[in-house]
Short mmCIF file of C-alpha atoms and ligand atoms in Angstrom, two decimals:
data_model
loop_
_atom_site.label_atom_id
_atom_site.label_comp_id
_atom_site.label_asym_id
_atom_site.label_seq_id
_atom_site.Cartn_x
_atom_site.Cartn_y
_atom_site.Cartn_z
CA MET A 1223 8.49 -19.29 -18.38
CA LEU A 1224 9.79 -19.46 -14.85
CA ILE A 1225 12.04 -16.45 -15.26
CA CYS A 1226 9.26 -14.55 -16.99
CA GLY A 1227 6.94 -15.40 -14.10
CA TYR A 1228 9.39 -14.18 -11.54
CA ARG A 1229 10.10 -11.03 -13.49
CA ARG A 1230 6.39 -10.23 -13.46
CA ILE A 1231 6.21 -10.91 -9.76
CA GLY A 1232 9.26 -8.72 -9.22
CA THR A 1233 7.85 -5.80 -11.16
CA PHE A 1234 4.49 -6.07 -9.52
CA THR A 1235 5.67 -6.42 -5.97
CA ALA A 1236 8.11 -3.59 -6.46
CA SER A 1237 5.23 -1.25 -7.31
CA ARG A 1238 2.98 -2.67 -4.61
CA PHE A 1239 5.54 -2.28 -1.87
CA ARG A 1240 7.36 0.86 -2.98
CA LYS A 1241 5.19 3.05 -0.79
CA ARG A 1242 5.80 0.79 2.16
CA THR A 1243 9.57 1.03 1.76
CA VAL A 1244 9.37 4.82 1.71
CA GLN A 1245 7.00 4.72 4.68
CA CYS A 1246 9.42 2.59 6.68
CA ASN A 1247 11.95 5.35 6.31
CA ARG A 1248 9.38 7.93 7.26
CA ARG A 1249 8.35 5.88 10.24
CA GLN A 1250 11.91 5.45 11.39
CA PHE A 1251 12.21 9.24 11.25
CA CYS A 1252 8.89 9.68 13.06
CA SER A 1253 9.84 7.12 15.66
CA LEU A 1254 12.78 9.32 16.62
CA LEU A 1255 10.36 12.15 17.26
CA PHE A 1256 7.43 10.38 18.84
CA ALA A 1257 8.67 7.04 20.17
CA ALA A 1258 7.55 6.02 23.64
CA PRO A 1259 10.45 6.38 26.10
CA ALA A 1260 10.79 2.59 26.54
CA VAL A 1261 11.12 2.08 22.79
CA PHE A 1262 13.36 5.13 22.45
CA ALA A 1263 15.72 3.65 25.02
CA GLN A 1264 16.25 0.50 22.90
CA LYS A 1265 19.73 0.16 21.47
CA PRO A 1266 19.81 0.11 17.65
CA PRO A 1267 19.62 -3.53 16.59
CA GLU A 1268 22.83 -5.35 15.69
CA ILE A 1269 22.66 -6.32 12.01
CA LEU A 1270 23.59 -9.95 11.39
CA ILE A 1271 22.98 -10.16 7.62
CA ASP A 1272 21.84 -7.55 5.10
CA ARG A 1273 20.91 -9.22 1.84
CA GLY A 1274 19.01 -6.29 0.32
CA PHE A 1275 15.74 -8.18 -0.05
CA ALA A 1276 15.83 -8.68 3.75
CA ARG A 1277 17.88 -7.72 6.77
CA VAL A 1278 18.37 -9.95 9.81
CA SER A 1279 18.97 -8.05 13.07
CA ARG A 1280 19.30 -9.09 16.71
CA LEU A 1281 16.42 -7.65 18.75
CA ALA A 1282 17.42 -9.17 22.08
CA GLY A 1283 19.47 -12.13 23.33
CA GLY A 1284 18.81 -14.97 20.89
CA VAL A 1285 15.95 -13.23 19.09
CA PHE A 1286 16.57 -12.11 15.50
CA ALA A 1287 14.04 -10.41 13.22
CA THR A 1288 14.19 -10.70 9.44
CA ILE A 1289 12.67 -7.58 7.93
CA ALA A 1290 11.85 -7.95 4.23
CA ASP A 1291 12.39 -5.19 1.69
CA PRO A 1292 10.18 -6.28 -1.26
CA GLY A 1293 11.41 -3.32 -3.30
CA LYS A 1294 14.82 -5.05 -3.50
CA GLY A 1295 13.60 -8.53 -4.34
CA PRO A 1296 10.72 -10.97 -3.87
CA GLN A 1297 12.70 -13.66 -2.04
CA CYS A 1298 11.19 -12.95 1.38
CA LEU A 1299 8.24 -10.56 0.82
CA SER A 1300 7.19 -11.29 4.41
CA ASN A 1301 9.12 -10.68 7.62
CA GLY A 1302 10.41 -13.62 9.64
CA GLY A 1303 12.96 -14.45 12.26
CA VAL A 1304 15.27 -16.78 14.11
CA ILE A 1305 15.03 -17.63 17.82
CA VAL A 1306 18.17 -19.24 19.14
CA GLY A 1307 18.32 -21.23 22.36
CA SER A 1308 21.24 -23.20 23.75
CA GLU A 1309 19.57 -26.50 22.77
CA ARG A 1310 17.41 -25.73 19.76
CA ILE A 1311 16.54 -23.07 17.18
CA LEU A 1312 13.14 -22.04 15.85
CA LEU A 1313 12.84 -20.31 12.47
CA ILE A 1314 9.85 -18.16 11.58
CA GLU A 1315 8.14 -18.00 8.17
CA GLY A 1316 8.48 -19.89 4.91
CA HIS A 1317 8.61 -16.61 2.94
CA PHE A 1318 7.78 -16.32 -0.75
CA GLN A 1319 10.74 -18.13 -2.33
CA PRO A 1320 13.18 -20.80 -1.09
CA ALA A 1321 15.96 -18.16 -1.11
CA GLY A 1322 14.02 -16.26 1.56
CA ALA A 1323 13.70 -19.34 3.79
CA ALA A 1324 17.35 -20.20 3.13
CA LEU A 1325 18.29 -16.81 4.60
CA GLU A 1326 16.72 -17.85 7.93
CA ILE A 1327 18.78 -21.06 7.91
CA GLU A 1328 21.93 -19.10 7.07
CA ALA A 1329 21.26 -16.62 9.88
CA ALA A 1330 20.77 -19.48 12.35
CA ARG A 1331 24.02 -21.14 11.29
CA ARG A 1332 25.94 -17.87 11.65
CA VAL A 1333 25.15 -17.64 15.35
CA SER A 1334 24.76 -21.23 16.56
CA LYS A 1335 25.52 -24.88 15.90
CA ALA A 1336 22.40 -26.00 17.83
CA PRO A 1337 19.96 -28.13 15.81
CA ILE A 1338 17.06 -26.40 14.09
CA LEU A 1339 13.91 -27.68 15.77
CA ALA A 1340 11.51 -26.41 13.09
CA ALA A 1341 10.38 -23.53 10.93
CA LEU A 1342 6.98 -22.02 11.64
CA ASN A 1343 4.52 -20.60 9.08
CA THR A 1344 2.37 -17.90 10.72
CA HIS A 1345 -0.43 -18.68 8.23
CA TYR A 1346 -1.02 -20.36 4.88
CA HIS A 1347 -0.74 -17.34 2.53
CA LEU A 1348 1.70 -17.67 -0.36
CA ASP A 1349 4.11 -14.96 0.79
CA HIS A 1350 4.59 -16.87 4.07
CA THR A 1351 4.77 -20.47 2.76
CA PHE A 1352 5.94 -20.64 -0.88
CA GLY A 1353 9.61 -20.77 0.18
CA ASN A 1354 9.04 -23.82 2.44
CA GLN A 1355 10.84 -26.01 -0.08
CA ALA A 1356 14.17 -24.76 1.35
CA TYR A 1357 13.19 -26.31 4.69
CA ALA A 1358 11.86 -29.53 3.16
CA ALA A 1359 15.11 -29.99 1.21
CA ARG A 1360 17.04 -29.88 4.50
CA ARG A 1361 14.49 -32.03 6.35
CA ILE A 1362 13.55 -29.18 8.67
CA ALA A 1363 10.09 -29.76 10.17
CA ILE A 1364 7.47 -27.13 9.32
CA ILE A 1365 5.00 -26.04 11.99
CA ALA A 1366 1.67 -24.42 11.08
CA HIS A 1367 -1.96 -24.37 12.05
CA GLU A 1368 -3.77 -27.63 11.22
CA ARG A 1369 -5.84 -25.95 8.50
CA ALA A 1370 -2.81 -24.42 6.74
CA PRO A 1371 -1.95 -27.48 4.58
CA ILE A 1372 -5.65 -27.96 3.77
CA LEU A 1373 -5.97 -24.38 2.52
CA MET A 1374 -2.63 -24.56 0.67
CA ARG A 1375 -3.98 -27.56 -1.25
CA GLU A 1376 -7.39 -25.96 -1.82
CA ARG A 1377 -6.27 -22.44 -2.78
CA TYR A 1378 -2.92 -23.11 -4.46
CA ALA A 1379 -2.25 -26.75 -5.45
CA ALA A 1380 -5.78 -27.15 -6.86
CA LEU A 1381 -5.21 -24.11 -9.11
CA LYS A 1382 -2.02 -25.46 -10.71
CA PRO A 1383 -3.80 -27.32 -13.55
CA VAL A 1384 -6.51 -24.66 -13.98
CA ASP A 1385 -6.63 -22.61 -17.19
CA LYS A 1386 -5.64 -19.22 -15.79
CA ALA A 1387 -6.86 -17.19 -18.76
CA LYS A 1388 -10.30 -18.73 -18.34
CA ARG A 1389 -10.17 -18.05 -14.60
CA MET A 1390 -9.50 -14.35 -15.25
CA ALA A 1391 -12.14 -13.96 -17.99
CA PRO A 1392 -14.99 -12.72 -15.72
CA LEU A 1393 -12.74 -10.04 -14.17
CA ARG A 1394 -11.45 -8.99 -17.60
CA ASN A 1395 -15.05 -8.70 -18.85
CA LYS A 1396 -15.95 -6.62 -15.81
CA ILE A 1397 -13.04 -4.26 -16.52
CA ALA A 1398 -14.11 -3.92 -20.16
CA ALA A 1399 -17.70 -3.12 -19.11
CA THR A 1400 -16.73 -0.54 -16.46
CA THR A 1401 -17.00 3.08 -17.56
CA ASN A 1402 -15.99 4.79 -14.29
CA PRO A 1403 -12.21 5.44 -14.66
CA LEU A 1404 -11.48 5.13 -10.91
CA GLU A 1405 -13.32 1.84 -10.63
CA LYS A 1406 -11.60 0.59 -13.80
CA LYS A 1407 -8.20 1.42 -12.31
CA ARG A 1408 -9.05 -0.45 -9.11
CA LEU A 1409 -10.26 -3.49 -11.06
CA GLN A 1410 -7.04 -3.47 -13.08
CA GLY A 1411 -5.13 -3.52 -9.78
CA ASP A 1412 -7.25 -6.49 -8.68
CA LEU A 1413 -6.48 -8.28 -11.96
CA GLN A 1414 -2.76 -7.66 -11.43
CA ALA A 1415 -3.00 -9.16 -7.93
CA GLU A 1416 -4.76 -12.27 -9.25
CA GLN A 1417 -2.25 -12.65 -12.09
CA TRP A 1418 0.62 -12.33 -9.63
CA THR A 1419 -0.93 -15.12 -7.54
CA ASP A 1420 -1.42 -17.31 -10.62
CA SER A 1421 2.21 -16.83 -11.72
CA ALA A 1422 3.42 -17.75 -8.23
CA ILE A 1423 1.22 -20.87 -8.17
CA ASP A 1424 2.58 -21.96 -11.55
CA ALA A 1425 6.18 -21.52 -10.39
CA VAL A 1426 6.04 -22.97 -6.85
CA THR A 1427 6.97 -26.40 -5.56
CA LEU A 1428 4.81 -26.58 -2.48
CA ALA A 1429 6.14 -28.05 0.76
CA TYR A 1430 3.41 -28.63 3.30
CA PRO A 1431 3.66 -28.14 7.05
CA ALA A 1432 3.42 -31.45 8.91
CA GLU A 1433 3.82 -30.35 12.54
CA LEU A 1434 0.30 -29.12 13.04
CA VAL A 1435 -1.11 -26.93 15.80
CA THR A 1436 -4.82 -27.28 16.50
CA SER A 1437 -7.01 -24.36 17.53
CA ALA A 1438 -7.63 -26.23 20.80
CA GLN A 1439 -3.90 -26.08 21.59
CA ALA A 1440 -4.24 -22.36 22.15
CA HIS A 1441 -0.88 -21.98 23.91
CA ARG A 1442 2.07 -24.21 23.19
CA LYS A 1443 5.28 -23.46 25.05
CA ILE A 1444 8.52 -24.54 23.41
CA ASP A 1445 11.71 -24.56 25.48
CA LEU A 1446 14.67 -23.87 23.21
CA GLY A 1447 17.21 -23.95 26.06
CA GLY A 1448 17.62 -20.74 28.05
CA ILE A 1449 14.79 -19.13 26.11
CA SER A 1450 11.18 -20.18 25.66
CA VAL A 1451 8.65 -19.26 23.02
CA VAL A 1452 4.89 -19.53 23.18
CA VAL A 1453 3.03 -20.42 19.98
CA GLU A 1454 -0.59 -19.29 20.06
CA SER A 1455 -3.43 -19.88 17.64
CA HIS A 1456 -5.57 -16.77 17.01
CA ALA A 1457 -7.68 -16.72 13.84
CA GLY A 1458 -8.44 -13.28 12.43
CA HIS A 1459 -6.55 -12.49 9.22
CA THR A 1460 -7.10 -16.12 8.14
CA PRO A 1461 -8.41 -19.23 9.93
CA THR A 1462 -4.77 -20.37 10.25
CA ASP A 1463 -3.01 -17.55 12.14
CA LEU A 1464 -0.32 -18.37 14.68
CA ILE A 1465 1.67 -15.86 16.70
CA VAL A 1466 5.01 -16.49 18.39
CA ARG A 1467 5.61 -14.73 21.71
CA ILE A 1468 8.92 -14.48 23.51
CA PRO A 1469 7.61 -13.35 26.92
CA GLU A 1470 10.98 -12.75 28.55
CA HIS A 1471 11.87 -10.15 25.91
CA ASP A 1472 8.37 -8.74 25.27
CA ILE A 1473 8.59 -9.58 21.58
CA VAL A 1474 5.78 -10.97 19.43
CA PHE A 1475 5.91 -12.22 15.85
CA THR A 1476 2.36 -11.46 14.69
CA GLY A 1477 2.32 -12.63 11.07
CA ASP A 1478 -0.37 -10.74 9.17
CA LEU A 1479 -2.56 -10.26 12.23
CA LEU A 1480 -0.92 -6.83 12.37
CA PHE A 1481 -0.53 -4.62 9.29
CA TYR A 1482 1.88 -1.71 9.31
CA HIS A 1483 0.85 1.43 7.40
CA ALA A 1484 -1.41 -0.50 5.05
CA TYR A 1485 -5.04 -1.50 4.65
CA PRO A 1486 -5.22 -5.08 5.96
CA VAL A 1487 -5.67 -7.87 3.43
CA ALA A 1488 -9.10 -9.11 4.45
CA PHE A 1489 -10.40 -11.70 1.96
CA ASP A 1490 -9.86 -14.61 4.40
CA SER A 1491 -10.61 -12.64 7.51
CA ASP A 1492 -13.02 -12.85 10.41
CA PRO A 1493 -13.22 -9.18 11.43
CA VAL A 1494 -14.86 -9.89 14.80
CA ALA A 1495 -12.16 -12.39 15.80
CA TRP A 1496 -9.45 -10.13 14.36
CA ARG A 1497 -10.56 -7.19 16.49
CA LYS A 1498 -10.31 -9.35 19.63
CA VAL A 1499 -6.73 -10.30 18.74
CA LEU A 1500 -5.77 -6.64 18.22
CA GLU A 1501 -7.36 -5.75 21.56
CA MET A 1502 -5.30 -8.53 23.14
CA PHE A 1503 -2.17 -6.94 21.60
CA LEU A 1504 -3.14 -3.62 23.22
CA ALA A 1505 -3.27 -5.33 26.62
CA TYR A 1506 0.40 -6.37 26.37
CA PRO A 1507 2.97 -4.30 28.30
CA ASP A 1508 3.75 -0.90 26.76
CA ARG A 1509 7.33 -1.94 25.99
CA ILE A 1510 6.11 -4.75 23.69
CA ARG A 1511 7.72 -4.97 20.26
CA PHE A 1512 5.81 -6.50 17.35
CA ILE A 1513 7.32 -7.99 14.24
CA PRO A 1514 4.39 -7.59 11.83
CA GLY A 1515 3.99 -9.71 8.70
CA HIS A 1516 5.31 -6.78 6.62
CA GLY A 1517 7.00 -3.50 7.50
CA PRO A 1518 9.29 -2.49 10.36
CA VAL A 1519 9.31 -3.58 13.99
CA CYS A 1520 6.60 -1.56 15.72
CA GLY A 1521 4.68 -1.05 18.93
CA LYS A 1522 1.13 -0.57 20.12
CA GLU A 1523 0.63 2.63 18.10
CA THR A 1524 0.47 0.45 14.97
CA VAL A 1525 -2.23 -1.72 16.60
CA ARG A 1526 -4.32 1.38 17.32
CA VAL A 1527 -4.04 2.55 13.69
CA HIS A 1528 -4.97 -0.93 12.44
CA LEU A 1529 -8.09 -0.84 14.66
CA ASP A 1530 -8.96 2.68 13.42
CA ILE A 1531 -8.89 1.42 9.82
CA MET A 1532 -11.13 -1.52 10.69
CA ASP A 1533 -13.55 0.81 12.49
CA ASP A 1534 -13.67 3.16 9.50
CA LEU A 1535 -14.42 0.28 7.11
CA GLN A 1536 -17.08 -1.09 9.45
CA ALA A 1537 -18.77 2.31 9.82
CA HIS A 1538 -18.84 2.68 6.02
CA ALA A 1539 -20.31 -0.81 5.54
CA GLN A 1540 -22.99 -0.20 8.16
CA LYS A 1541 -23.95 3.15 6.61
CA MET A 1542 -24.20 1.62 3.14
CA GLN A 1543 -26.16 -1.39 4.34
CA LEU A 1544 -28.65 0.80 6.21
CA ALA A 1545 -29.13 2.88 3.07
CA GLY A 1546 -29.82 -0.30 1.08
CA ILE A 1547 -26.80 0.14 -1.21
CA PRO A 1548 -25.90 -3.07 -3.10
CA LEU A 1549 -22.63 -4.64 -1.92
CA GLU A 1550 -20.60 -4.09 -5.10
CA GLU A 1551 -21.56 -0.42 -5.14
CA ALA A 1552 -20.75 -0.09 -1.42
CA LYS A 1553 -17.26 -1.46 -2.04
CA GLN A 1554 -16.57 1.26 -4.61
CA ARG A 1555 -18.15 4.08 -2.60
CA TYR A 1556 -15.65 3.80 0.27
CA ILE A 1557 -13.54 6.95 0.52
CA VAL A 1558 -10.07 6.59 2.01
CA PRO A 1559 -9.88 9.19 4.84
CA PRO A 1560 -7.08 11.80 4.54
CA ARG A 1561 -5.09 10.28 7.41
CA PHE A 1562 -4.83 6.96 5.56
CA ARG A 1563 -4.28 8.36 2.04
CA ASP A 1564 -0.60 7.36 1.91
CA PHE A 1565 -1.33 3.88 3.25
CA ASP A 1566 -1.10 0.93 0.89
CA TYR A 1567 -4.46 -0.11 -0.60
CA SER A 1568 -3.37 -0.87 -4.14
CA TRP A 1569 -5.29 -4.16 -4.08
CA TRP A 1570 -8.78 -2.69 -3.59
CA GLU A 1571 -10.74 -5.96 -3.57
CA TRP A 1572 -8.25 -7.83 -1.35
CA THR A 1573 -8.27 -5.02 1.22
CA ILE A 1574 -11.22 -2.61 1.15
CA GLY A 1575 -13.68 -4.58 -1.02
CA SER A 1576 -13.40 -7.79 0.96
CA ALA A 1577 -13.55 -5.95 4.30
CA VAL A 1578 -16.80 -4.24 3.30
CA GLU A 1579 -18.13 -7.63 2.17
CA LYS A 1580 -17.25 -9.25 5.52
CA TYR A 1581 -19.05 -6.48 7.41
CA TYR A 1582 -22.09 -6.76 5.12
CA ARG A 1583 -22.34 -10.41 6.17
ZN1 ZN B 2961 -1.49 -12.96 4.83
#
């Protein structure tokens, strides 16, 4: 059952992320042509570990980024990292499977004997927390927003005993009743996404964060010894988003507050708050480097594209609402503009549908 579940996840994620893998290559090529001088001047990162499903590279001093390649395996699915000080080490992300989180521990041990202070989950979503068990097994503390464990229990643990076939019945019925082939295809993609989630929930042993950051603790500085990180709470993609800034190197781990070359997953989002976070990213120095939740290390140009997508979705929702179009119809009537056609939006409801719904509200 377990193997079958993982095989399904593997097949699905491979198709979902294939475009992104190709796009990374294209972006790397484009970055050679169009990169800002400051970024262009960066030395190519030193690769610490390349495991196929993810590659750990040194970005600066004690800062390592783990860039996932979902096309080669679902162990990480999300990006992460390791920040090494002389006294302590901070790991970033719980990833999708314990093997993904174990890679962060391995990377830390390759470069330092300093104790691991904690591992941080940027938000509660399954591809950032389902590997936490690797940390729990080694008694590594897990830091997250205070609402992360609550939502993990509500959205994942509570679904473990649920009859999944019954849960999917309304969506299956909707697919059967839909005559429009394009809409049918999108709904089938949505079903696949839900089934992937269900399989992951069935397979996971959850390990909950216990070092909790409240929204009131907006900025929390952690001195690792010779290098400091700032953990900030900024809801937008979910109510649980944390970012990790390393001010002395102008590096920010954004979690899923920044999407690279993809329509943002929006079902948990607050688009007004999210926009403010992206505008804050634009106010950072031009040399800033972002490690997004998925995709390659990027700069402010990715923030601008992310905002353009949000603006386009908002304009569509406003137009539809003014015309009195029912919500479900408005979701389907969105047309992906030519400049975003090769972006990832294979999960229509999780990305476009839910964004339109948020703007309708
Ligand atoms: Zn997410």
